Short mmCIF file of C-alpha atoms in Angstrom, two decimals:
data_model
loop_
_atom_site.label_atom_id
_atom_site.label_comp_id
_atom_site.label_asym_id
_atom_site.label_seq_id
_atom_site.Cartn_x
_atom_site.Cartn_y
_atom_site.Cartn_z
CA MET A 3 80.71 65.78 69.40
CA LYS A 4 80.04 68.03 72.54
CA PRO A 5 81.03 66.39 75.94
CA THR A 6 78.52 66.45 78.48
CA ALA A 7 78.49 69.31 80.76
CA PRO A 8 79.26 67.02 83.84
CA ARG A 9 81.71 65.20 82.01
CA ILE A 10 83.67 68.29 81.07
CA PHE A 11 83.43 69.51 84.43
CA SER A 12 84.53 66.40 86.38
CA GLU A 13 87.54 66.01 83.87
CA LEU A 14 88.56 69.84 84.42
CA ALA A 15 87.81 69.49 88.23
CA ARG A 16 90.01 66.03 88.44
CA GLU A 17 92.98 67.94 86.64
CA ALA A 18 92.73 71.04 88.84
CA PHE A 19 92.98 68.96 92.04
CA ARG A 20 95.83 67.20 90.36
CA ASP A 21 97.80 70.67 89.51
CA ALA A 22 96.76 71.63 93.13
CA THR A 23 98.43 68.65 94.50
CA ARG A 24 101.50 69.28 92.25
CA ARG A 25 102.56 72.80 93.72
CA ARG A 26 105.23 73.14 95.81
CA ILE A 27 103.06 74.85 98.69
CA VAL A 28 101.43 71.37 99.42
CA PRO A 29 104.44 69.89 101.79
CA ILE A 30 104.61 73.14 103.57
CA ILE A 31 100.60 72.78 104.14
CA ALA A 32 101.06 68.93 105.32
CA VAL A 33 103.92 70.15 107.64
CA PHE A 34 101.50 72.98 109.27
CA ALA A 35 98.79 70.35 109.33
CA LEU A 36 100.96 67.96 111.38
CA LEU A 37 102.17 70.96 113.58
CA SER A 38 98.43 71.95 114.14
CA LEU A 39 97.60 68.42 115.29
CA LEU A 40 100.63 68.25 117.56
CA ALA A 41 99.63 71.42 119.15
CA VAL A 42 96.02 70.39 119.59
CA ASN A 43 97.11 66.89 121.30
CA THR A 44 99.18 69.01 123.63
CA CYS A 45 96.67 71.25 124.54
CA THR A 46 94.02 68.43 125.16
CA SER A 47 96.21 66.19 126.91
CA CYS A 48 95.55 67.63 130.50
CA ALA A 49 92.40 65.51 130.67
CA GLY A 50 94.01 62.97 133.18
CA SER A 51 94.51 65.69 135.83
CA SER A 52 90.70 66.41 136.97
CA ARG A 53 91.54 69.73 138.27
CA ILE A 54 93.10 72.84 137.28
CA VAL A 55 93.66 75.96 139.17
CA GLN A 56 92.14 79.44 137.47
CA GLY A 57 92.25 82.60 138.95
CA GLY A 58 93.32 81.24 142.75
CA SER A 59 90.63 78.60 142.68
CA GLU A 60 90.14 74.92 141.72
CA VAL A 61 88.29 74.52 138.32
CA SER A 62 87.23 71.29 136.83
CA VAL A 63 88.60 70.47 133.62
CA ALA A 64 85.52 69.38 132.03
CA ASP A 65 84.20 73.44 132.69
CA VAL A 66 86.92 74.64 130.52
CA SER A 67 87.39 72.08 128.08
CA GLY A 68 84.53 72.88 126.05
CA TRP A 69 85.74 76.62 125.79
CA THR A 70 89.32 75.40 124.79
CA GLY A 71 88.00 73.24 122.29
CA MET A 72 85.70 75.89 120.65
CA LEU A 73 88.44 77.90 120.38
CA MET A 74 90.71 75.44 118.96
CA MET A 75 88.23 74.30 116.49
CA THR A 76 87.44 77.91 115.47
CA LEU A 77 91.25 78.90 115.03
CA LEU A 78 91.55 75.65 112.97
CA SER A 79 88.62 76.72 110.80
CA LEU A 80 89.82 80.10 110.10
CA TRP A 81 93.06 78.63 109.29
CA THR A 82 91.31 76.30 106.82
CA MET A 83 89.48 79.19 105.28
CA VAL A 84 92.75 81.16 104.97
CA LEU A 85 94.35 78.10 103.28
CA ALA A 86 91.66 77.72 100.82
CA GLY A 87 91.93 81.62 100.01
CA LEU A 88 95.80 81.52 99.38
CA LEU A 89 95.52 78.26 97.38
CA ALA A 90 92.89 80.00 95.24
CA SER A 91 94.60 83.02 94.83
CA ASP A 92 96.62 82.10 91.98
CA HIS A 93 95.00 78.64 90.86
CA LEU A 94 92.87 80.35 88.25
CA ALA A 95 94.78 83.38 87.65
CA GLU A 96 98.17 81.59 86.92
CA THR A 97 96.40 79.62 84.01
CA VAL A 98 94.93 82.94 82.67
CA PHE A 99 98.19 84.80 82.64
CA ASP A 100 100.32 81.98 81.47
CA GLY A 101 98.20 81.49 78.63
CA SER A 102 97.48 77.99 79.63
CA ALA A 103 93.69 78.61 80.02
CA ASN A 104 93.68 79.43 76.26
CA LEU A 105 94.23 76.10 75.35
CA ILE A 106 91.39 74.52 77.33
CA LEU A 107 88.74 77.09 76.53
CA ALA A 108 89.37 76.54 72.74
CA ARG A 109 87.87 73.55 73.51
CA PRO A 110 83.95 73.23 73.89
CA VAL A 111 84.37 74.42 77.54
CA ARG A 112 82.57 76.96 79.15
CA ARG A 113 84.34 79.70 81.18
CA SER A 114 82.07 79.07 83.98
CA GLU A 115 82.83 75.13 83.93
CA PHE A 116 86.57 76.11 84.05
CA ALA A 117 86.68 78.71 86.75
CA LEU A 118 84.42 76.33 88.86
CA ALA A 119 86.55 73.28 88.42
CA ARG A 120 89.59 75.54 89.24
CA LEU A 121 87.93 76.44 92.69
CA ALA A 122 87.20 72.95 93.27
CA GLY A 123 90.70 72.00 92.77
CA ALA A 124 91.87 74.65 95.31
CA LEU A 125 89.19 73.73 97.57
CA GLY A 126 89.92 70.11 97.13
CA ILE A 127 93.14 70.72 99.25
CA ALA A 128 91.94 72.99 101.77
CA TYR A 129 88.86 70.77 102.36
CA VAL A 130 91.09 67.47 102.65
CA THR A 131 93.49 69.18 104.90
CA GLY A 132 90.95 70.96 107.10
CA ALA A 133 88.81 67.83 107.60
CA LEU A 134 91.80 65.88 108.81
CA VAL A 135 92.85 68.54 111.22
CA LEU A 136 89.55 69.35 112.47
CA THR A 137 87.98 65.58 112.70
CA VAL A 138 91.17 64.40 114.61
CA SER A 139 91.00 67.60 116.79
CA ALA A 140 87.42 66.95 117.54
CA TYR A 141 88.13 63.10 118.09
CA LEU A 142 90.88 63.95 120.49
CA LEU A 143 88.73 66.53 122.49
CA HIS A 144 85.79 63.93 122.48
CA ILE A 145 87.78 61.02 123.97
CA ARG A 146 89.72 62.97 125.96
CA ASN A 147 86.93 65.78 127.41
CA GLY A 148 83.80 64.32 126.50
CA VAL A 149 82.50 66.84 124.14
CA SER A 150 79.81 65.79 121.45
CA LEU A 151 81.05 65.07 117.82
CA GLY A 152 77.76 66.22 116.15
CA ALA A 153 78.67 69.69 117.15
CA ALA A 154 82.12 69.16 115.79
CA PHE A 155 80.79 67.87 112.44
CA SER A 156 78.31 71.07 112.40
CA ALA A 157 81.47 73.18 112.85
CA GLU A 158 83.23 71.10 110.01
CA LEU A 159 80.52 72.22 107.44
CA ALA A 160 80.37 75.74 108.69
CA CYS A 161 84.04 75.85 107.89
CA ALA A 162 83.54 74.30 104.53
CA ALA A 163 81.23 76.88 103.74
CA GLY A 164 83.36 79.58 104.90
CA ALA A 165 86.23 78.20 103.01
CA PHE A 166 84.07 77.99 99.69
CA VAL A 167 82.94 81.96 100.35
CA VAL A 168 86.97 83.04 100.69
CA ALA A 169 88.37 80.98 98.00
CA ALA A 170 85.81 82.27 95.51
CA LEU A 171 86.06 85.63 96.42
CA ALA A 172 89.90 85.44 96.33
CA MET A 173 89.87 83.76 93.13
CA ALA A 174 87.65 86.56 91.65
CA LEU A 175 90.18 89.08 92.97
CA SER A 176 93.39 87.24 91.88
CA LEU A 177 92.19 88.06 88.20
CA HIS A 178 92.69 91.80 89.05
CA LEU A 179 95.23 91.81 91.60
CA THR A 180 98.93 90.19 91.88
CA ARG A 181 99.34 87.14 94.08
CA ILE A 182 100.91 88.86 96.89
CA ALA A 183 98.30 91.49 97.01
CA THR A 184 95.50 88.85 96.83
CA ALA A 185 97.05 86.78 99.58
CA ILE A 186 97.32 89.84 101.75
CA SER A 187 93.87 90.76 100.87
CA VAL A 188 92.67 87.45 102.08
CA LEU A 189 94.44 87.62 105.48
CA PHE A 190 92.96 91.05 105.91
CA PHE A 191 89.33 90.09 104.81
CA VAL A 192 89.03 86.96 107.25
CA GLY A 193 91.08 88.96 109.88
CA ALA A 194 88.55 91.85 109.95
CA ILE A 195 85.54 89.56 109.63
CA THR A 196 86.61 87.37 112.47
CA PHE A 197 86.98 90.79 114.38
CA VAL A 198 83.31 91.91 113.32
CA ASN A 199 81.93 88.41 113.84
CA ILE A 200 83.25 88.33 117.80
CA PHE A 201 81.59 91.52 118.45
CA THR A 202 78.44 89.70 116.92
CA LEU A 203 78.47 86.84 118.74
CA PHE A 204 78.70 88.45 122.17
CA GLY A 205 75.85 90.83 121.34
CA ARG A 206 77.95 93.91 121.19
CA SER A 207 77.34 96.68 118.61
CA LEU A 208 80.13 98.12 116.67
CA GLY A 209 77.90 101.04 115.47
CA GLY A 210 77.94 103.26 112.32
CA VAL A 211 79.69 101.39 109.59
CA GLY A 212 80.69 98.57 112.16
CA HIS A 213 77.05 97.89 112.40
CA VAL A 214 76.41 97.65 108.93
CA LEU A 215 79.34 95.24 108.56
CA GLN A 216 78.21 93.16 111.04
CA TYR A 217 74.72 92.71 109.24
CA PHE A 218 75.96 91.99 105.66
CA THR A 219 79.49 90.14 106.24
CA PRO A 220 79.87 86.68 105.83
CA PRO A 221 79.41 84.85 109.42
CA LEU A 222 82.84 82.78 108.76
CA CYS A 223 83.61 82.87 112.43
CA THR A 224 79.95 83.18 113.82
CA ALA A 225 79.11 79.81 111.92
CA VAL A 226 81.90 77.84 113.44
CA VAL A 227 81.15 79.11 117.00
CA VAL A 228 77.32 78.94 116.72
CA ALA A 229 77.60 75.31 115.87
CA LEU A 230 80.25 74.31 118.72
CA LYS A 231 77.40 75.89 120.95
CA PRO A 232 76.96 72.89 123.01
CA TRP A 233 80.63 72.59 123.80
CA ILE A 234 79.94 76.04 125.81
CA ALA A 235 76.67 75.52 127.26
CA PRO A 236 75.03 77.21 129.12
CA VAL A 237 76.59 80.46 127.18
CA THR A 238 74.54 80.85 124.25
CA PRO A 239 75.95 83.21 121.51
CA ALA A 240 73.70 86.23 120.62
CA VAL A 241 72.99 84.88 117.12
CA ASP A 242 69.78 83.96 115.16
CA PRO A 243 71.28 80.35 113.77
CA THR A 244 68.42 80.52 110.92
CA ILE A 245 69.71 84.11 109.81
CA MET A 246 73.29 83.05 110.07
CA ILE A 247 72.62 80.14 107.91
CA LEU A 248 70.58 81.99 105.36
CA LYS A 249 73.50 84.51 105.37
CA LEU A 250 76.17 81.88 104.69
CA VAL A 251 73.92 80.31 101.77
CA PHE A 252 73.74 83.95 100.28
CA TRP A 253 77.49 84.46 100.51
CA MET A 254 78.35 81.24 98.88
CA VAL A 255 75.89 81.90 96.10
CA ALA A 256 77.16 85.55 95.66
CA SER A 257 81.07 84.60 95.78
CA ALA A 258 80.30 81.88 93.28
CA LEU A 259 78.40 84.58 91.18
CA ILE A 260 80.74 87.14 91.64
CA LEU A 261 83.82 84.83 90.37
CA LEU A 262 81.90 83.69 87.37
CA ALA A 263 81.15 87.31 86.52
CA THR A 264 84.58 88.42 86.86
CA PHE A 265 86.06 85.60 84.69
CA ARG A 266 83.25 85.85 82.13
CA ASN A 267 84.29 89.45 81.27
CA GLN A 268 88.26 88.48 81.73
CA GLU A 269 90.07 89.36 78.63
CA LEU A 270 92.26 86.12 78.08
CA GLY A 271 95.46 87.45 76.61
CA ASN A 272 99.35 85.77 76.18
CA MET B 10 79.02 71.19 59.38
CA ALA B 11 78.51 74.87 58.78
CA SER B 12 79.18 75.87 54.89
CA VAL B 13 81.25 78.78 56.39
CA ALA B 14 83.91 77.83 59.06
CA LEU B 15 84.23 81.25 60.22
CA GLU B 16 83.37 84.56 59.72
CA LEU B 17 84.32 88.12 60.87
CA VAL B 18 81.84 91.08 59.59
CA GLY B 19 83.12 94.69 60.39
CA VAL B 20 85.18 93.39 63.50
CA SER B 21 86.94 96.18 65.45
CA LYS B 22 88.98 95.54 68.46
CA ARG B 23 90.01 98.49 70.32
CA TYR B 24 92.58 98.14 73.50
CA ALA B 25 92.85 101.49 75.43
CA GLY B 26 91.98 103.75 72.78
CA ARG B 27 94.35 101.95 70.20
CA TYR B 28 92.67 99.83 67.35
CA ALA B 29 93.94 95.98 67.27
CA LEU B 30 91.70 95.59 64.41
CA ARG B 31 89.49 97.96 62.51
CA ASP B 32 86.41 97.05 60.48
CA VAL B 33 87.59 93.83 59.11
CA ASP B 34 85.65 91.52 57.08
CA LEU B 35 87.08 87.83 56.80
CA SER B 36 85.31 84.38 55.98
CA LEU B 37 86.59 81.22 55.55
CA SER B 38 84.27 78.28 53.60
CA SER B 39 84.52 75.09 55.06
CA GLY B 40 87.47 72.75 53.58
CA SER B 41 89.31 75.83 52.80
CA ALA B 42 92.57 77.37 53.92
CA LEU B 43 93.30 80.93 54.79
CA GLY B 44 96.67 82.05 55.68
CA LEU B 45 96.66 85.51 57.73
CA LEU B 46 99.87 87.59 57.08
CA GLY B 47 100.82 90.69 58.47
CA PRO B 48 103.64 92.29 60.14
CA ASN B 49 104.39 92.21 63.99
CA GLY B 50 101.71 93.73 65.70
CA ALA B 51 99.37 93.77 62.67
CA GLY B 52 96.42 92.04 64.38
CA LYS B 53 96.46 88.59 63.47
CA THR B 54 96.89 87.32 66.84
CA SER B 55 93.79 89.44 67.91
CA ALA B 56 91.65 88.16 65.04
CA LEU B 57 92.47 84.60 66.35
CA ARG B 58 91.49 85.23 69.69
CA LEU B 59 88.28 86.94 68.83
CA LEU B 60 87.32 83.89 66.73
CA LEU B 61 88.03 81.58 70.00
CA GLY B 62 86.10 83.78 72.49
CA PHE B 63 89.17 84.95 74.24
CA THR B 64 88.20 88.57 73.86
CA ARG B 65 85.35 90.39 72.65
CA ALA B 66 84.74 92.53 69.60
CA SER B 67 84.33 96.29 70.23
CA ALA B 68 82.44 96.26 67.07
CA GLY B 69 81.12 93.77 64.30
CA THR B 70 79.81 90.18 64.13
CA ILE B 71 81.90 86.94 64.62
CA ARG B 72 80.71 83.48 63.71
CA LEU B 73 82.65 80.38 64.43
CA GLN B 74 80.98 77.45 62.40
CA GLY B 75 78.01 79.62 62.36
CA LEU B 76 77.42 80.40 65.84
CA PRO B 77 79.10 83.06 68.17
CA PRO B 78 82.43 82.36 69.83
CA SER B 79 80.62 82.79 73.31
CA ASN B 80 78.56 79.67 72.50
CA PRO B 81 80.92 76.50 73.46
CA ALA B 82 79.35 74.53 70.71
CA SER B 83 81.11 76.78 68.50
CA ARG B 84 84.36 75.25 69.34
CA VAL B 85 83.34 71.45 68.83
CA GLY B 86 85.64 70.34 66.34
CA VAL B 87 88.08 72.98 66.54
CA ALA B 88 91.83 72.72 67.26
CA TYR B 89 93.99 75.60 68.36
CA LEU B 90 97.63 76.10 68.40
CA PRO B 91 98.76 79.33 70.23
CA GLU B 92 102.12 81.10 69.30
CA ARG B 93 103.15 81.13 72.52
CA LEU B 94 102.47 77.48 73.97
CA THR B 95 102.33 76.98 77.54
CA LEU B 96 102.03 73.60 78.93
CA PRO B 97 101.44 72.07 82.25
CA GLY B 98 105.16 71.48 82.71
CA ARG B 99 104.37 68.63 85.62
CA MET B 100 101.99 66.45 83.35
CA THR B 101 103.46 63.98 81.12
CA VAL B 102 102.76 63.90 77.48
CA ARG B 103 100.34 60.90 77.58
CA SER B 104 98.21 62.60 80.46
CA PHE B 105 97.82 65.68 78.94
CA LEU B 106 96.82 64.46 75.41
CA ARG B 107 94.18 62.13 77.51
CA HIS B 108 93.15 65.48 79.28
CA HIS B 109 92.30 67.25 76.04
CA ALA B 110 90.84 64.30 74.25
CA ALA B 111 88.13 63.95 76.85
CA LEU B 112 87.65 67.51 76.76
CA ALA B 113 87.05 67.15 72.96
CA GLY B 114 84.45 64.59 73.41
CA LEU B 115 86.46 61.15 73.33
CA THR B 116 85.72 58.45 75.86
CA GLY B 117 86.97 55.17 76.56
CA ALA B 118 88.44 53.00 74.17
CA ALA B 119 87.94 55.98 71.35
CA LEU B 120 90.08 58.00 73.46
CA GLU B 121 93.07 55.65 74.22
CA SER B 122 93.31 54.86 70.55
CA ASP B 123 93.36 58.39 69.26
CA VAL B 124 95.90 59.23 71.77
CA ASP B 125 98.04 56.87 70.43
CA ARG B 126 97.08 57.87 67.11
CA VAL B 127 98.38 61.31 67.57
CA LEU B 128 101.58 60.13 69.54
CA GLU B 129 102.50 57.87 66.54
CA GLN B 130 101.72 60.78 63.95
CA THR B 131 103.78 63.56 65.67
CA ASP B 132 106.57 61.11 66.71
CA LEU B 133 106.27 61.38 70.32
CA ALA B 134 105.32 57.69 71.17
CA ALA B 135 108.95 57.23 72.94
CA ARG B 136 108.09 60.33 74.82
CA ALA B 137 104.75 59.47 75.77
CA PHE B 138 105.36 59.12 79.76
CA ASP B 139 107.88 61.88 79.79
CA ARG B 140 106.95 65.26 81.65
CA ILE B 141 106.37 67.91 79.18
CA GLY B 142 108.75 70.10 81.39
CA SER B 143 111.62 68.11 80.61
CA LEU B 144 111.27 68.54 76.61
CA SER B 145 112.81 70.48 74.41
CA LYS B 146 111.11 73.53 72.81
CA GLY B 147 110.65 71.56 69.50
CA LEU B 148 109.18 68.54 71.49
CA THR B 149 106.89 70.64 73.24
CA GLN B 150 105.61 72.44 69.76
CA ARG B 151 104.94 68.71 68.66
CA VAL B 152 102.93 68.10 71.81
CA GLY B 153 101.14 70.82 70.87
CA PHE B 154 100.31 70.04 67.31
CA ALA B 155 99.38 66.36 68.94
CA GLN B 156 96.90 67.96 70.96
CA ALA B 157 95.54 70.07 67.92
CA PHE B 158 95.27 66.58 66.14
CA LEU B 159 93.45 65.06 68.62
CA ALA B 160 89.68 63.88 67.51
CA GLU B 161 89.99 64.84 63.86
CA PRO B 162 89.24 68.38 63.99
CA THR B 163 86.76 70.13 61.32
CA LEU B 164 88.76 73.40 61.68
CA MET B 165 92.38 74.05 62.72
CA ILE B 166 93.15 77.73 63.98
CA LEU B 167 97.22 77.87 63.96
CA ASP B 168 98.84 80.71 65.28
CA GLU B 169 102.80 80.72 64.13
CA PRO B 170 102.41 76.94 63.93
CA THR B 171 106.30 76.15 63.36
CA SER B 172 107.96 78.53 65.58
CA GLY B 173 110.53 76.37 67.49
CA LEU B 174 110.54 73.41 65.28
CA ASP B 175 113.88 72.70 63.41
CA PRO B 176 113.75 72.10 59.39
CA ILE B 177 112.70 68.71 59.88
CA GLY B 178 109.94 69.36 62.36
CA VAL B 179 108.88 72.47 59.83
CA ARG B 180 108.56 69.55 57.03
CA ASP B 181 106.51 67.28 59.29
CA ALA B 182 104.34 70.00 60.32
CA ARG B 183 103.53 71.04 57.02
CA ASP B 184 102.83 67.55 56.12
CA TRP B 185 100.74 66.91 59.19
CA ILE B 186 98.77 70.07 58.01
CA LEU B 187 98.30 68.95 54.48
CA ALA B 188 96.93 65.61 55.61
CA ALA B 189 94.33 67.25 57.84
CA ARG B 190 93.41 69.66 54.84
CA LYS B 191 93.24 66.31 52.23
CA ARG B 192 90.89 64.95 54.91
CA GLY B 193 88.56 67.98 54.41
CA CYS B 194 89.54 70.01 57.65
CA SER B 195 89.55 73.67 57.14
CA LEU B 196 92.55 75.83 57.94
CA LEU B 197 93.18 79.13 59.42
CA VAL B 198 96.93 79.83 59.81
CA SER B 199 98.52 83.08 60.85
CA SER B 200 102.48 82.97 60.00
CA HIS B 201 105.44 84.99 59.50
CA LEU B 202 106.73 82.23 56.97
CA LEU B 203 105.30 83.34 53.77
CA SER B 204 106.87 80.13 52.24
CA GLU B 205 104.56 77.79 54.83
CA VAL B 206 101.49 79.55 53.84
CA GLU B 207 102.16 79.32 50.51
CA ARG B 208 102.39 75.51 50.40
CA THR B 209 99.25 74.97 52.91
CA CYS B 210 96.84 77.71 52.17
CA ASP B 211 94.76 78.17 49.20
CA GLN B 212 93.68 81.88 50.26
CA VAL B 213 95.51 84.72 51.91
CA ALA B 214 94.67 87.67 53.80
CA ILE B 215 97.03 90.60 54.60
CA ILE B 216 96.31 92.56 57.64
CA ASP B 217 98.39 95.75 58.36
CA GLU B 218 97.95 97.91 61.52
CA GLY B 219 94.64 96.17 62.39
CA SER B 220 93.19 96.84 58.72
CA LEU B 221 92.73 94.34 56.04
CA VAL B 222 94.98 95.23 53.22
CA ALA B 223 94.37 92.34 50.87
CA LYS B 224 92.15 89.00 50.76
CA GLY B 225 91.80 86.54 48.20
CA ARG B 226 93.14 83.20 46.29
CA LEU B 227 97.05 83.29 46.02
CA GLU B 228 97.08 83.88 42.17
CA GLU B 229 94.74 86.76 42.82
CA ILE B 230 97.19 88.57 45.28
CA VAL B 231 100.40 87.93 43.91
CA GLN B 232 100.97 89.64 40.45
CA ALA B 233 102.89 88.12 37.48
CA GLY B 234 106.60 87.94 38.16
CA GLU B 235 106.10 88.48 41.97
CA THR B 236 106.55 86.17 44.88
CA LEU B 237 104.15 86.30 47.79
CA GLU B 238 107.05 88.10 49.49
CA ASP B 239 107.34 90.92 46.74
CA ALA B 240 103.18 90.99 47.07
CA PHE B 241 103.37 91.22 50.91
CA VAL B 242 105.90 93.87 50.80
CA ARG B 243 103.95 95.86 48.22
CA LEU B 244 100.84 95.63 49.93
CA VAL B 245 102.20 96.50 53.51
CA ARG B 246 104.21 99.40 52.23
CA LYS B 247 101.68 100.90 50.16
#
């Protein structure tokens, strides 16, 4: 009897998630998440003092808390995306290179089901961690600085989409590169895109190749900042939200297809 | 069930300019048992990988239960035991078998009872809740056999199935394989142990340097006064 595709996928994804939770890196991630929350708690605790001094003149905390919050949420989102990429950088490749994927793929399982399930397993850890850190941070900012929670929720969705793109591309790359090389690529990829995105956000053109990158690269950082637009009003990022969402959806689909095509052509050895 | 369990027609496989298999024709009718013999690096494992869709043939046609290996339906009822068995060390024996039983299409009570059945069959019931990583090589190989026997397969593809087993384990494995054959299960086994192939298979195929040098029933391959080992050496050194 052939099990149904949704049943196979849920079985594989559940096991991939469990496998991800058993990894030695998970306690380190938990410590980092805790440290991040402590840092956020410290950064947002000045709400009680109603005025601060900036450039020799007094400024209301409310005037800068939106920007501080936006910066914090953006940094934590980028941290979540990098985490997703690092977790994905060996979650599929390891099973391919040690041969444990062979036993699974000798069952009536499609390669696409296996690859997407492994991606879901790696993303599961990143999403749980990201959701916890971002939600607690947003809540602290909300009760202490009065920023809206709706924008934070949108930023979390943007972060989830960005993490998907980074993880899927890292997983595809890991089938051809070593784990270390893939991890370095993830850091470089997220860093370079953030750099390009920052120019885009403020309507500055990099020119030449930079302009092409501005147009075509996934809006990882941009999407989070645009989602948090109400926090930094009246400043408005110079980005069309509709085009940005379309670009993000395009990259989600494209990164998944790149992963599936790469894994479909992978020769399974051992 | 397809009348031909598996079939390779004119199959070649090249790795970086070197032939792992060259123009191989091989077939196994349902219910039969074929032993795949050959020296190290002859191409036996490559043939099994091609059949299971792990790699793609450079030329030729492959059918597993009447379907191309790229179709997952071709692997319904197929059990596989690789030569180098890598199992998830952090999983318990039972959770690993439950996972594979689910992927084989079992659900609910049928899944649990089948897991219990294979645990009993392979003498692993007492180790069901041990982590696989804590087991010896021989016991790990038994776990490999247990997953292969889940859901009563109709075709078993075994690559050096007795490696790592002690003499008792080897005898047990042979009994399990013969029991599966008695049930009507087709068998393709790649092995260095000619005596094991002799006892479990009715046909043999000998591969050397990627080419098929002999194929047929045991009595057709082995000449009068010869053992299978003699025939193997004669054909490979020819």
